[in-house]
Short mmCIF file of C-alpha atoms in Angstrom, two decimals:
data_model
loop_
_atom_site.label_atom_id
_atom_site.label_comp_id
_atom_site.label_asym_id
_atom_site.label_seq_id
_atom_site.Cartn_x
_atom_site.Cartn_y
_atom_site.Cartn_z
CA MET M 1 50.84 -25.78 29.98
CA ALA M 2 48.87 -25.85 26.29
CA GLU M 3 45.74 -24.63 28.40
CA GLU M 4 47.97 -21.63 30.10
CA LEU M 5 48.74 -21.00 26.52
CA ASP M 6 45.16 -20.65 25.60
CA GLU M 7 43.77 -18.79 28.62
CA LEU M 8 46.24 -16.14 27.98
CA LEU M 9 46.10 -15.95 24.39
CA ASP M 10 41.95 -15.69 25.11
CA LEU M 11 42.56 -12.74 27.56
CA ALA M 12 44.82 -11.36 25.20
CA LEU M 13 42.33 -11.30 22.13
CA VAL M 14 39.21 -9.65 24.40
CA PRO M 15 40.44 -6.32 23.36
CA LEU M 16 40.52 -7.23 19.84
CA ARG M 17 37.47 -9.40 19.92
CA ILE M 18 35.75 -5.93 21.41
CA ALA M 19 36.96 -3.96 18.89
CA VAL M 20 35.61 -5.79 15.99
CA SER M 21 32.24 -6.70 17.34
CA LYS M 22 29.38 -6.03 16.03
CA PRO M 23 28.03 -2.75 18.29
CA ALA M 24 31.62 -1.46 17.59
CA ARG M 25 31.60 -1.69 13.74
CA ARG M 26 28.25 0.04 14.39
CA THR M 27 29.52 2.56 16.35
CA TYR M 28 32.62 3.65 13.97
CA ILE M 29 30.48 3.97 11.03
CA GLY M 30 28.19 5.90 12.90
CA THR M 31 31.04 8.09 14.08
CA LEU M 32 32.20 8.65 10.67
CA LEU M 33 28.53 9.61 8.92
CA PHE M 34 28.51 12.07 12.43
CA LEU M 35 32.26 13.72 11.30
CA ALA M 36 31.65 13.92 7.49
CA THR M 37 27.97 15.44 8.15
CA SER M 38 29.33 17.83 10.24
CA LEU M 39 32.09 18.77 8.15
CA LEU M 40 29.80 19.37 5.44
CA LEU M 41 27.27 21.60 7.71
CA TYR M 42 30.27 23.18 8.75
CA GLY M 43 31.50 23.87 5.33
CA LEU M 44 27.83 24.92 4.47
CA ALA M 45 28.03 27.29 7.60
CA ALA M 46 31.20 29.20 6.52
CA VAL M 47 29.46 29.95 2.46
CA ALA M 48 26.45 31.49 4.83
CA TYR M 49 28.94 33.48 6.94
CA GLY M 50 30.92 34.96 3.52
CA LEU M 51 27.45 35.52 1.97
CA PHE M 52 25.60 37.39 4.88
CA TYR M 53 28.72 39.03 5.53
CA PHE M 54 29.17 40.55 1.72
CA ASN M 55 24.94 41.65 1.88
CA TYR M 56 25.13 42.98 5.23
CA VAL M 57 28.55 45.27 5.48
CA PRO M 58 29.05 47.49 2.43
CA GLN M 59 31.98 48.52 0.96
CA ILE M 60 33.98 50.66 3.01
CA SER M 61 34.93 52.96 0.34
CA LEU M 62 33.19 53.62 -3.03
CA GLU M 63 34.80 56.19 -5.62
CA ARG M 64 33.51 57.68 -8.62
CA VAL M 65 35.46 59.63 -11.60
CA ILE M 66 33.56 62.55 -12.20
CA HIS M 67 34.03 63.44 -16.47
CA LEU M 68 33.95 67.64 -15.88
CA GLN M 69 32.18 69.21 -18.87
CA PHE M 70 33.82 72.19 -20.17
CA GLY M 71 32.47 74.93 -22.77
CA ASP M 72 29.21 75.57 -21.30
CA GLY M 73 28.30 77.70 -18.38
CA HIS M 74 30.85 76.34 -15.31
CA PRO M 75 32.22 73.07 -15.90
CA TRP M 76 29.91 69.98 -14.07
CA GLY M 77 29.61 66.36 -14.61
CA ASN M 78 27.10 63.03 -13.44
CA ALA M 79 28.27 60.17 -12.43
CA ASN M 80 26.00 57.02 -11.58
CA LEU M 81 26.43 54.87 -8.39
CA GLY M 82 24.23 52.30 -8.85
CA LYS M 83 23.60 49.98 -6.15
CA SER M 84 26.58 50.43 -3.86
CA LEU M 85 25.01 52.73 -1.17
CA ILE M 86 22.95 51.04 1.51
CA THR M 87 20.11 52.59 3.84
CA GLN M 88 21.14 53.51 7.56
CA GLN M 89 24.53 53.83 7.22
CA PRO M 90 26.49 57.28 8.02
CA TYR M 91 29.17 58.14 5.23
CA ASP M 92 31.29 60.81 4.88
CA ILE M 93 31.42 62.48 1.50
CA SER M 94 34.39 63.95 -0.38
CA VAL M 95 35.62 65.68 -3.34
CA HIS M 96 39.23 64.94 -4.29
CA LEU M 97 40.32 67.39 -7.34
CA LEU M 98 43.88 67.43 -9.13
CA LEU M 99 44.40 70.74 -10.44
CA PRO M 100 47.87 72.52 -12.31
CA ARG M 101 49.23 75.63 -10.42
CA SER M 102 48.42 77.40 -13.52
CA PRO M 103 47.80 81.47 -13.72
CA PRO M 104 44.59 80.77 -14.31
CA ASN M 105 43.95 78.70 -11.25
CA LEU M 106 46.04 80.82 -8.73
CA ALA M 107 44.04 83.43 -10.14
CA ALA M 108 40.94 82.28 -9.35
CA GLY M 109 41.50 82.03 -5.73
CA ASN M 110 38.64 80.73 -3.84
CA PHE M 111 35.73 78.27 -6.12
CA MET M 112 32.75 76.92 -5.15
CA LEU M 113 31.95 73.27 -5.37
CA ASP M 114 28.25 71.96 -5.66
CA LEU M 115 27.70 68.67 -4.90
CA PHE M 116 23.80 66.52 -5.49
CA LEU M 117 22.92 63.20 -4.83
CA LEU M 118 19.91 62.59 -7.19
CA PRO M 119 17.29 59.93 -7.21
CA THR M 120 17.18 59.69 -10.58
CA ILE M 121 19.68 58.20 -12.81
CA SER M 122 21.95 60.70 -15.25
CA SER M 123 20.46 61.42 -18.42
CA GLY M 124 24.18 62.88 -19.91
CA ARG M 125 23.52 66.55 -20.02
CA ALA M 126 23.28 69.11 -17.55
CA THR M 127 20.10 70.45 -15.92
CA PRO M 128 19.03 73.18 -13.91
CA LEU M 129 18.98 71.46 -10.15
CA THR M 130 17.64 73.07 -7.29
CA ARG M 131 18.33 71.36 -3.97
CA GLN M 132 14.49 70.05 -4.01
CA ASP M 133 15.63 67.96 -6.84
CA ALA M 134 17.98 65.96 -4.93
CA VAL M 135 17.97 63.45 -2.20
CA VAL M 136 20.88 65.66 -0.24
CA SER M 137 23.00 68.50 -1.51
CA SER M 138 26.13 70.24 -0.03
CA ARG M 139 28.15 73.57 -1.06
CA ARG M 140 31.62 73.95 -0.49
CA PRO M 141 34.51 76.07 -1.38
CA ALA M 142 37.78 76.01 -2.02
CA ILE M 143 41.05 77.28 -3.04
CA LEU M 144 45.03 76.16 -4.18
CA GLU M 145 47.76 76.50 -1.31
CA TYR M 146 49.38 80.00 -1.65
CA ALA M 147 53.10 80.40 -2.26
CA SER M 148 54.87 83.49 -2.68
CA PRO M 149 57.09 83.77 -6.38
CA PHE M 150 60.06 83.54 -3.95
CA ILE M 151 59.80 80.47 -2.53
CA HIS M 152 58.21 78.96 -5.87
CA ARG M 153 61.13 79.55 -7.51
CA VAL M 154 63.27 77.95 -4.53
CA LYS M 155 61.30 74.73 -4.69
CA THR M 156 61.31 74.49 -8.02
CA ALA M 157 65.01 74.60 -7.86
CA ALA M 158 65.80 72.07 -5.35
CA THR M 159 63.34 69.52 -6.79
CA LEU M 160 64.74 70.36 -10.61
CA PRO M 161 66.19 67.08 -11.11
CA TRP M 162 62.68 64.99 -10.02
CA HIS M 163 60.88 67.38 -12.33
CA ILE M 164 63.17 66.80 -15.14
CA PHE M 165 62.92 62.78 -14.89
CA GLY M 166 59.29 63.27 -14.61
CA PHE M 167 59.54 62.04 -11.26
CA LYS M 168 57.09 65.05 -9.93
CA SER M 169 55.31 67.99 -11.72
CA GLU M 170 53.48 71.55 -10.39
CA THR M 171 50.14 69.92 -9.45
CA GLU M 172 48.38 70.05 -6.30
CA ALA M 173 45.54 68.09 -5.00
CA LEU M 174 42.69 69.28 -2.87
CA ASP M 175 40.20 66.85 -1.13
CA ILE M 176 37.58 68.98 0.00
CA MET M 177 34.84 67.05 2.76
CA MET M 178 31.39 68.05 1.23
CA MET M 179 29.15 66.00 3.65
CA GLU M 180 29.87 64.19 7.02
CA ASP M 181 27.37 61.41 8.83
CA VAL M 182 24.84 61.31 5.90
CA GLN M 183 22.46 59.10 5.81
CA PHE M 184 19.70 57.79 3.53
CA SER M 185 16.35 56.55 4.39
CA ARG M 186 14.68 53.35 4.19
CA GLY M 187 13.36 52.32 0.60
CA TRP M 188 14.87 52.72 -2.67
CA ASN M 189 13.11 56.17 -3.37
CA ASN M 190 15.47 57.66 -1.07
CA MET M 191 17.99 56.12 -2.56
CA PRO M 192 20.51 58.61 -4.85
CA LYS M 193 21.27 57.09 -8.07
CA THR M 194 23.56 59.91 -9.50
CA VAL M 195 26.08 61.91 -8.50
CA GLN M 196 26.38 65.46 -9.75
CA LEU M 197 29.36 67.86 -9.81
CA GLN M 198 29.77 71.46 -10.42
CA LEU M 199 33.08 73.62 -9.78
CA GLN M 200 31.80 77.53 -10.03
CA ALA M 201 34.62 80.03 -10.12
CA ASP M 202 35.12 83.93 -11.62
CA GLU M 203 37.62 82.04 -13.86
CA LYS M 204 37.74 79.28 -15.94
CA MET M 205 39.92 76.36 -14.16
CA GLN M 206 41.65 73.56 -15.54
CA VAL M 207 41.25 70.57 -13.53
CA TYR M 208 43.38 67.17 -14.51
CA LYS M 209 40.92 64.81 -12.39
CA ALA M 210 37.65 65.25 -10.44
CA ILE M 211 36.91 62.33 -8.18
CA VAL M 212 33.66 62.03 -6.11
CA LYS M 213 34.33 59.33 -2.58
CA PHE M 214 32.22 57.99 -0.41
CA HIS M 215 33.95 56.43 2.76
CA ALA M 216 31.00 54.29 5.15
CA LYS M 217 31.99 54.97 8.90
CA PHE M 218 31.03 51.52 10.68
CA THR M 219 29.25 51.09 13.90
CA GLY M 220 28.09 48.37 16.20
CA LEU M 221 28.16 44.55 14.42
CA ARG M 222 29.16 46.08 11.02
CA TRP M 223 32.23 47.67 13.10
CA ILE M 224 32.77 44.38 14.56
CA MET M 225 32.96 42.14 11.84
CA TYR M 226 35.17 44.27 9.40
CA ASN M 227 37.74 45.56 12.29
CA HIS M 228 38.09 41.52 13.69
CA ARG M 229 37.25 39.37 10.85
CA ILE M 230 38.55 36.18 11.83
CA PHE M 231 37.08 36.68 15.64
CA SER M 232 33.56 37.34 13.20
CA PHE M 233 34.14 34.42 11.21
CA LEU M 234 34.80 31.60 13.90
CA ALA M 235 32.50 33.16 16.19
CA PHE M 236 29.42 33.39 13.79
CA THR M 237 30.16 30.02 11.65
CA THR M 238 30.06 28.30 15.07
CA VAL M 239 26.73 29.64 15.51
CA PHE M 240 25.81 28.92 12.01
CA TRP M 241 26.76 25.18 12.31
CA PHE M 242 25.21 24.39 15.58
CA THR M 243 21.82 25.68 14.00
CA GLU M 244 22.31 23.52 11.01
CA LEU M 245 23.16 20.73 13.43
CA LEU M 246 20.01 21.16 15.69
CA PHE M 247 17.61 21.53 13.03
CA THR M 248 19.49 18.79 11.22
CA ALA M 249 18.91 16.00 14.17
CA ILE M 250 15.11 17.69 14.25
CA ALA M 251 14.98 16.57 10.36
CA VAL M 252 16.33 12.85 11.02
CA LEU M 253 13.95 12.10 14.08
CA SER M 254 11.16 13.80 12.00
CA ILE M 255 11.86 11.32 9.05
CA SER M 256 12.98 7.99 11.58
CA ILE M 257 9.16 8.58 13.12
CA TYR M 258 7.44 8.89 10.05
CA THR M 259 9.00 6.02 8.10
CA THR M 260 9.31 3.64 10.89
CA PRO M 261 6.73 0.56 9.86
CA SER M 262 4.08 -0.30 12.41
CA LYS M 263 3.48 -3.59 13.45
CA PRO M 264 1.36 -5.62 10.88
CA PRO M 265 -2.03 -6.97 11.95
CA ILE M 266 -2.61 -10.90 12.81
CA LYS M 267 -4.12 -12.63 10.17
CA THR M 268 -6.71 -15.10 10.69
CA ASP M 269 -7.86 -18.43 8.86
CA SER M 270 -10.34 -17.51 6.36
CA GLY M 271 -12.74 -20.32 7.56
CA SER M 272 -12.43 -19.43 11.58
CA ASP M 273 -14.62 -17.42 13.13
CA SER M 274 -13.38 -13.53 13.51
CA THR M 275 -16.31 -12.97 15.57
CA ALA M 276 -15.15 -11.08 18.98
CA ILE M 277 -15.74 -12.49 22.30
CA LYS M 278 -16.96 -9.63 23.99
CA ALA M 279 -15.46 -9.80 27.42
CA GLU M 280 -17.47 -8.93 29.98
CA PRO M 281 -16.36 -6.39 32.58
CA ALA M 282 -15.49 -8.00 36.29
CA GLN M 283 -17.47 -7.31 39.22
CA ASP M 284 -16.95 -7.90 42.70
CA GLU M 285 -19.61 -10.74 43.54
CA THR M 286 -19.28 -9.73 47.26
CA ALA M 287 -20.66 -6.42 46.15
CA PHE M 288 -23.23 -7.78 43.77
CA ASN M 289 -24.04 -10.27 46.64
CA ASP M 290 -24.45 -7.04 48.91
CA ASN M 291 -27.00 -5.65 46.33
CA LEU M 292 -29.47 -7.93 45.73
CA LEU M 293 -32.52 -7.88 47.23
CA PRO M 294 -34.46 -10.91 48.10
CA SER M 295 -37.83 -9.88 45.58
CA ASP M 296 -34.55 -10.55 42.89
CA LEU M 297 -34.12 -14.11 43.91
CA SER M 298 -36.16 -16.98 42.39
CA ASP M 299 -39.24 -17.83 44.79
CA THR M 300 -39.06 -21.30 43.92
CA SER M 301 -37.51 -24.07 46.59
CA ARG M 302 -33.76 -25.48 45.93
CA THR M 303 -32.25 -28.20 47.00
CA PHE M 304 -27.91 -27.59 46.20
CA PRO M 305 -25.76 -30.26 46.53
CA THR M 306 -22.31 -30.45 48.48
CA TYR M 307 -19.03 -32.01 48.87
CA SER M 308 -19.02 -35.81 49.71
CA ARG M 309 -20.33 -37.05 53.34
CA GLN M 310 -22.10 -33.42 53.88
CA PRO M 311 -25.97 -33.00 54.22
CA PRO M 312 -27.06 -30.82 50.96
CA LEU M 313 -28.53 -27.60 51.35
CA ARG M 314 -31.74 -26.90 51.01
CA TYR M 315 -33.70 -23.42 50.22
CA ASN M 316 -37.05 -23.02 50.59
CA LYS M 317 -39.38 -20.33 49.17
CA PRO M 318 -39.37 -17.24 51.56
CA VAL M 319 -42.76 -16.24 53.37
CA ARG M 320 -43.96 -12.35 52.34
CA GLU M 321 -45.91 -10.61 54.77
CA GLU M 322 -48.78 -10.15 53.34
CA ASP M 323 -49.15 -14.22 53.12
CA LYS M 324 -48.21 -14.43 56.46
CA ASP M 325 -52.23 -14.71 57.56
CA THR M 326 -52.92 -17.00 54.97
CA ALA M 327 -50.11 -19.22 55.05
CA ARG M 328 -50.62 -23.13 55.02
CA LEU M 329 -49.54 -24.99 58.35
CA ALA M 330 -47.76 -27.56 55.66
CA ASP M 331 -45.37 -24.80 54.22
CA PHE M 332 -43.94 -24.85 57.53
CA GLN M 333 -44.12 -28.25 58.89
CA PRO M 334 -43.10 -30.79 56.09
CA PHE M 335 -42.72 -33.37 58.77
CA VAL M 336 -45.79 -33.27 60.85
CA GLY M 337 -47.45 -36.89 60.64
CA GLU M 338 -44.08 -38.57 62.48
CA ALA M 339 -45.02 -36.72 65.59
CA ASP M 340 -44.46 -39.92 67.73
CA ASP M 341 -40.82 -39.96 66.56
CA GLU M 342 -40.03 -36.15 66.60
CA GLY M 343 -37.06 -36.32 68.80
CA GLU M 344 -35.65 -39.15 66.36
CA GLU M 345 -36.90 -37.65 63.48
CA ASP M 346 -35.72 -34.18 64.29
CA GLU M 347 -32.03 -35.09 64.89
CA GLU M 348 -31.99 -37.22 61.60
CA TYR M 349 -33.41 -34.28 59.60
CA ASP M 350 -31.02 -31.59 61.54
CA ASP M 351 -28.48 -34.58 60.29
CA GLY M 352 -29.69 -35.06 56.87
CA ILE M 353 -30.78 -31.54 55.51
CA VAL M 354 -29.91 -28.08 56.25
CA ASN M 355 -32.49 -25.38 55.82
CA ILE M 356 -30.65 -22.17 54.63
CA GLY M 357 -33.84 -20.26 53.75
CA ALA M 358 -33.34 -17.69 56.13
CA SER M 359 -29.61 -17.29 54.85
CA MET M 360 -30.93 -16.67 51.47
CA LYS M 361 -32.93 -13.76 52.70
CA GLY M 362 -29.64 -11.73 53.23
CA GLY M 363 -28.99 -11.78 49.36
CA ARG M 364 -27.57 -14.98 48.78
CA THR M 365 -27.60 -16.19 44.84
CA ASP M 366 -29.88 -18.61 43.19
CA SER M 367 -27.10 -21.16 41.74
CA GLY M 368 -29.69 -23.37 40.06
CA ILE M 369 -27.39 -26.49 40.31
CA GLY M 370 -29.30 -29.66 40.51
CA THR M 371 -32.68 -28.66 40.70
CA SER M 372 -34.09 -31.50 39.27
CA MET M 373 -32.16 -34.78 40.22
CA GLU M 374 -31.55 -33.44 43.70
CA GLU M 375 -35.26 -32.51 44.56
CA SER M 376 -36.49 -36.17 43.53
CA SER M 377 -33.70 -37.71 45.54
CA GLU M 378 -34.46 -35.54 48.63
CA ARG M 379 -37.85 -36.52 48.39
CA GLY M 380 -37.30 -40.21 47.93
CA GLY M 381 -35.08 -39.62 51.18
CA ILE M 382 -37.86 -37.96 52.96
CA GLN M 383 -40.12 -41.09 52.29
CA ARG M 384 -38.31 -43.36 53.37
CA ARG M 385 -37.83 -41.94 56.55
CA HIS M 386 -41.16 -41.81 57.02
CA SER M 387 -41.54 -45.26 56.28
CA ARG M 388 -39.46 -46.73 58.65
CA GLY M 389 -42.13 -45.43 61.16
CA PRO M 390 -42.15 -46.55 64.92
#
């Protein structure tokens, strides 16, 4: 019973052991590091998108108040634009005028507005301008809305309480479109830095306020980023995030490759011989023997030892073609002295010594084993055979 309980307990603890094992802990640490790095990189991607948005998408609306100067000719005024405008972006430019419905303004009828966008910063005083001095210029007419005296009295009587408590005044606002879809070429020299407005009328105009308005007309990617901000934020931030992850992975792999320690060299004792033994390339013995010529072999006769109870192998000096005519008979018949026992001696010779001179002509190598003692023993054996006689 106790053994079964131990087995069940071991079986129940198997998942826990797997969960707290060293590979599992290593996996947990790697996962936490990956999540922390991913969150950090996602935050950097969000910051990068914000910087990209504010640098790529300009202000959709820009206003400059013009403080008109009176007393010296037509009213005029300048305002600095700074670096709020960008190149290759269409703009609609308009002028907003707030005028009282005074008798001089009503008597002026139509009046003209001249708008100049200058490439230089305003000097603070009026200067004679021409169309060539400006980056772009425009001239448009304007007029107050007409109302008959009777209609004007009726409207005033109907709105008299509002006039009394200051909720309404006898003013009129005019919005005059001066330029449509104007674009500026690349280069800071083509960007306007000052705007100048002039009012030209036969009567002295009375003006409460004058404002020049720039409205950007977004197209393409700017339109998507401005009108669909949440979608643009998620899409571009994700793209930036994946790009950061890719380059981070490449950097980590590069660092790991260059920082991995190489295997240390094998140390040798100072007293040992460190001279490396040169290994000769292995060759095929058969090919080596087949390529040998008889001239490459030694001309000395040799006797080679064999296994026990086998006759020794004897190699005789090969006979050259030019030496056939002068060769002595003794070189070919070393045992001619025993003619009467020819059959017996030949049998004994065949049993004791095998002549391999002919086979060595076909390319056998000279091993050099047993070149002295075996020869002497062979000579002794031959002499003993001769001494037996009939």
